[in-house]
Structure formats: C-alpha cells, structure tokens
Amino acid sequence: GIYAAVFSYLGFVVASALFLQAAFLVLGERRFLISVSISVGLVLFLWFFLTRVFGLYLDNGALFSAILE
C-alpha cells in the first residue's frame, strides 16, 4: 500500500507520523496542534522503545540514507 511505499522512501519515523496524522484527519480530528503532537510523540516513543529496548532495526528510508552518506 501507500504506507509501505512511503515507509521505504522516508523511513519509520516520518512515514508513521504522516500515517497517524492522516488517520486523525480521516477520523475527524481538526485540532492540528493536538494531532501533530500525539502523532510525533507516539512515533518517537515507539521508535525509542523498539530500537533501544528490543534492539530492532527500523529503516531510515532511502531519502535519509542518501542524505546521511
């Protein structure tokens, strides 16, 4: 799907934050600052938990890999 394509290009953090933001909009949340704060906060918490606690590798995405080289 669209998330998988965006995930491979932008990586976990950006793709997941955009996905959650889109879900908030579809579900009718119109308070932009609240939805962005929750999206970014939840994704960063999940990233930290999955990478630091469980030791999983989460892809940076093609865009950020190219920028970081």
Short mmCIF file of C-alpha atoms in Angstrom, two decimals:
data_model
loop_
_atom_site.label_atom_id
_atom_site.label_comp_id
_atom_site.label_asym_id
_atom_site.label_seq_id
_atom_site.Cartn_x
_atom_site.Cartn_y
_atom_site.Cartn_z
CA GLY A 1 0.00 0.00 0.00
CA ILE A 2 0.82 3.63 0.21
CA TYR A 3 2.30 3.36 3.71
CA ALA A 4 4.74 0.65 2.59
CA ALA A 5 5.90 2.76 -0.36
CA VAL A 6 6.33 5.86 1.79
CA PHE A 7 7.99 3.78 4.54
CA SER A 8 10.71 2.51 2.20
CA TYR A 9 11.42 6.04 0.98
CA LEU A 10 11.03 8.15 4.16
CA GLY A 11 11.66 5.60 6.90
CA PHE A 12 9.75 4.61 10.01
CA VAL A 13 9.55 7.89 11.90
CA VAL A 14 8.38 10.20 9.10
CA ALA A 15 6.12 7.65 7.37
CA SER A 16 4.44 6.63 10.62
CA ALA A 17 3.92 10.23 11.75
CA LEU A 18 2.35 11.09 8.38
CA PHE A 19 0.18 7.96 8.54
CA LEU A 20 -1.09 8.82 12.02
CA GLN A 21 -1.70 12.42 11.01
CA ALA A 22 -3.75 11.24 8.00
CA ALA A 23 -5.69 8.87 10.26
CA PHE A 24 -6.51 11.75 12.63
CA LEU A 25 -7.83 13.80 9.73
CA VAL A 26 -9.92 10.91 8.37
CA LEU A 27 -11.37 10.30 11.82
CA GLY A 28 -12.38 13.94 12.12
CA GLU A 29 -9.77 15.43 14.44
CA ARG A 30 -9.40 19.06 13.41
CA ARG A 31 -7.15 20.35 16.20
CA PHE A 32 -3.92 20.34 14.22
CA LEU A 33 -1.51 21.01 17.09
CA ILE A 34 -3.02 18.23 19.20
CA SER A 35 -2.95 15.67 16.39
CA VAL A 36 0.62 16.54 15.35
CA SER A 37 1.82 16.40 18.95
CA ILE A 38 0.26 12.99 19.53
CA SER A 39 1.47 11.62 16.19
CA VAL A 40 5.07 12.73 16.64
CA GLY A 41 5.17 11.84 20.33
CA LEU A 42 3.77 8.35 19.81
CA VAL A 43 6.07 7.60 16.88
CA LEU A 44 9.16 8.79 18.76
CA PHE A 45 8.15 6.74 21.81
CA LEU A 46 7.65 3.64 19.62
CA TRP A 47 10.96 4.24 17.83
CA PHE A 48 12.82 4.55 21.13
CA PHE A 49 11.10 1.51 22.62
CA LEU A 50 11.58 -0.72 19.58
CA THR A 51 15.19 0.27 18.86
CA ARG A 52 16.60 0.77 22.35
CA VAL A 53 14.60 -1.73 24.43
CA PHE A 54 14.07 -4.53 21.91
CA GLY A 55 17.12 -3.80 19.76
CA LEU A 56 15.17 -3.86 16.49
CA TYR A 57 16.44 -2.14 13.37
CA LEU A 58 14.00 0.33 11.84
CA ASP A 59 14.86 1.52 8.36
CA ASN A 60 15.85 5.16 7.88
CA GLY A 61 14.44 5.14 4.38
CA ALA A 62 16.12 5.76 1.05
CA LEU A 63 15.88 9.55 1.30
CA PHE A 64 17.59 9.86 4.67
CA SER A 65 20.12 7.16 3.87
CA ALA A 66 21.16 9.17 0.79
CA ILE A 67 21.33 12.39 2.80
CA LEU A 68 23.39 10.81 5.61
CA GLU A 69 26.01 9.35 3.26
#
